[in-house]
Amino acid sequence: MATRDLGHTIPIAESFYSIQGEGPTAGTPAVFLRTSHCNLTCPGWGPPGSPHGCDTTAVWSRVHARLTPDEIVEWWESEGWLRRFSEGALLVLTGGEPLLWQRQLSALVERLRALFYRPYVEVETNATILPTVRFDAFVDRWNCSPKLSSAGNPREKAYVPDVLEWFVDNSRAIFKFVVQSPSDVDEIESDFVKRFSISPMRIWLMPESTTRREFLDKAPEVAELAKAGGYRFSPRLQLLIWNQATGV
Ligand code: SF4
C-alpha cells in the first residue's frame, strides 16, 4: 500500500465559497482556503491571560484535514467551486499564516493552472515571513496585515523590517491594519509610513472587532482616523452580513 508523504500536504482548517469581506476587493466572490497554524499568537486581542487572541484562532488552530494539492482540487470540484474561478471568483489563501505552507500552496496553484483555472490569487499574511520567488510568481495581491504592539506579540517576532521592506517594494502588496485606538495610527505612521515611505493609498484601516455590534461601534472613529491620514477604510463584510458565523 502506498504511503502518504505528509510533506506534500497542507493542514487545512476550512475552505468555503463566500465573498471577500475586507480590503481592496471587498465584495468579490471568493473561494477561501484557510491553512492551520500561525507563527504569531496576538494575545493582546484576547481575554486577559489567554495565550491566543485573534478572532480566527479557534478556527485555524484546528486541522480539519491534511490534504495534497490534488485532493484539494478534487474537493473543490465536488463542491462546484472550480467553476467559480471561471466566473471570476478570487482564490483567497488565508490562515493562520499561509506563508508557513508556501511550497505546498505553490503546487496547488500550479495544479489549478494545469487544469486551465487561473484565479486571481490573494494571500493574507502577517508580513513576517519572506515569500519565495516561486510563490510570489503565483500571487496577484499580497494583503499584508502587520501586527501592531496592541496585538501583544514580542516586537522581534511581529515586526521584521527586512520582510516589510520586501513587501513595500512589491507593487502587488497593500497593508491592512487592525485599529483599536488612535495610538495604533500613531504607530502606523511612525513605524510604517515614515520608516518605509509607504503611500497612504496603499494602507487600509479596519476597526478591531469580533462582532457586528463592535464593528459598528468602532467604525465611525476609525473612519475619521482614515480621513485624517488619507488612508483607506476597510469594512468587515463577514461581520456585517453574518456576524460571528464562520465558514460562510
Ligand atoms: S497573525 Fe493573524 S492569524 Fe496569526 S494570531 Fe495574529 S491575527 Fe491570528
CSV table of C-alpha atoms in Angstrom, one decimal, residues 11-105:
chain,number,residue,atom,x,y,z
A,11,PRO,CA,-3.1,21.3,7.0
A,12,ILE,CA,-6.4,22.9,6.3
A,13,ALA,CA,-8.7,24.5,8.9
A,14,GLU,CA,-11.5,25.2,6.5
A,15,SER,CA,-12.4,26.0,2.9
A,16,PHE,CA,-15.5,27.7,1.7
A,17,TYR,CA,-17.1,29.8,-1.0
A,18,SER,CA,-18.1,33.3,0.0
A,19,ILE,CA,-17.3,36.9,-0.7
A,20,GLN,CA,-14.1,38.7,0.3
A,21,GLY,CA,-15.1,40.8,3.3
A,22,GLU,CA,-12.0,43.1,3.7
A,23,GLY,CA,-9.6,45.2,1.8
A,24,PRO,CA,-9.5,46.4,-1.8
A,25,THR,CA,-11.5,43.6,-3.3
A,26,ALA,CA,-14.2,43.5,-0.6
A,27,GLY,CA,-17.5,42.3,-2.0
A,28,THR,CA,-15.9,40.0,-4.7
A,29,PRO,CA,-16.9,36.3,-4.7
A,30,ALA,CA,-14.0,34.1,-3.5
A,31,VAL,CA,-13.0,30.6,-2.6
A,32,PHE,CA,-11.2,30.7,0.7
A,33,LEU,CA,-8.6,28.3,1.8
A,34,ARG,CA,-7.7,28.7,5.5
A,35,THR,CA,-4.5,26.9,6.4
A,36,SER,CA,-3.9,25.9,10.0
A,37,HIS,CA,-1.2,27.3,12.4
A,38,CYS,CA,0.4,30.7,12.8
A,39,ASN,CA,3.8,31.9,13.8
A,40,LEU,CA,2.2,34.6,16.0
A,41,THR,CA,-0.4,34.5,18.7
A,42,CYS,CA,-1.7,38.1,19.1
A,43,PRO,CA,-2.6,37.6,22.8
A,44,GLY,CA,-3.3,41.3,23.1
A,45,TRP,CA,-6.6,40.8,21.3
A,46,GLY,CA,-7.9,38.1,23.6
A,47,PRO,CA,-9.3,37.8,27.1
A,48,PRO,CA,-6.7,38.6,29.8
A,49,GLY,CA,-4.4,35.7,30.4
A,50,SER,CA,-5.3,33.9,27.1
A,51,PRO,CA,-2.3,32.8,25.1
A,52,HIS,CA,-4.2,33.4,21.8
A,53,GLY,CA,-6.2,36.5,20.9
A,54,CYS,CA,-7.1,36.7,17.3
A,55,ASP,CA,-10.6,36.1,16.2
A,56,THR,CA,-9.7,33.3,13.9
A,57,THR,CA,-7.6,31.3,16.3
A,58,ALA,CA,-10.5,29.0,17.2
A,59,VAL,CA,-10.7,28.1,13.5
A,60,TRP,CA,-7.1,28.0,12.4
A,61,SER,CA,-5.9,26.1,15.5
A,62,ARG,CA,-7.9,23.0,14.4
A,63,VAL,CA,-6.8,20.8,11.5
A,64,HIS,CA,-9.8,19.7,9.6
A,65,ALA,CA,-7.6,17.7,7.2
A,66,ARG,CA,-4.1,17.4,5.8
A,67,LEU,CA,-4.6,17.4,2.0
A,68,THR,CA,-2.4,17.3,-1.0
A,69,PRO,CA,-3.0,19.8,-3.8
A,70,ASP,CA,-4.7,17.1,-5.9
A,71,GLU,CA,-7.1,16.3,-3.0
A,72,ILE,CA,-7.9,20.0,-2.5
A,73,VAL,CA,-8.7,20.4,-6.2
A,74,GLU,CA,-10.9,17.2,-6.1
A,75,TRP,CA,-12.7,18.6,-3.1
A,76,TRP,CA,-13.4,22.0,-4.8
A,77,GLU,CA,-14.6,20.2,-7.9
A,78,SER,CA,-17.1,18.1,-5.9
A,79,GLU,CA,-18.3,21.3,-4.2
A,80,GLY,CA,-18.7,23.1,-7.6
A,81,TRP,CA,-16.2,25.7,-6.7
A,82,LEU,CA,-13.7,25.2,-9.5
A,83,ARG,CA,-16.2,26.7,-12.0
A,84,ARG,CA,-16.4,29.7,-9.7
A,85,PHE,CA,-12.9,30.6,-10.8
A,86,SER,CA,-14.0,30.7,-14.4
A,87,GLU,CA,-16.8,33.1,-13.3
A,88,GLY,CA,-14.2,35.4,-11.8
A,89,ALA,CA,-14.0,34.3,-8.1
A,90,LEU,CA,-10.9,35.1,-6.3
A,91,LEU,CA,-8.8,32.4,-4.6
A,92,VAL,CA,-8.0,33.8,-1.1
A,93,LEU,CA,-5.2,31.9,0.8
A,94,THR,CA,-5.5,32.9,4.5
A,95,GLY,CA,-4.8,31.5,7.9
A,96,GLY,CA,-3.3,31.4,10.4
A,97,GLU,CA,-0.3,32.2,8.4
A,98,PRO,CA,-0.4,30.7,4.9
A,99,LEU,CA,3.3,31.5,4.2
A,100,LEU,CA,4.2,28.7,6.5
A,101,TRP,CA,2.9,26.4,3.7
A,102,GLN,CA,4.1,28.4,0.6
A,103,ARG,CA,5.8,25.4,-1.1
A,104,GLN,CA,2.7,23.3,-1.0
A,105,LEU,CA,0.5,26.3,-1.9
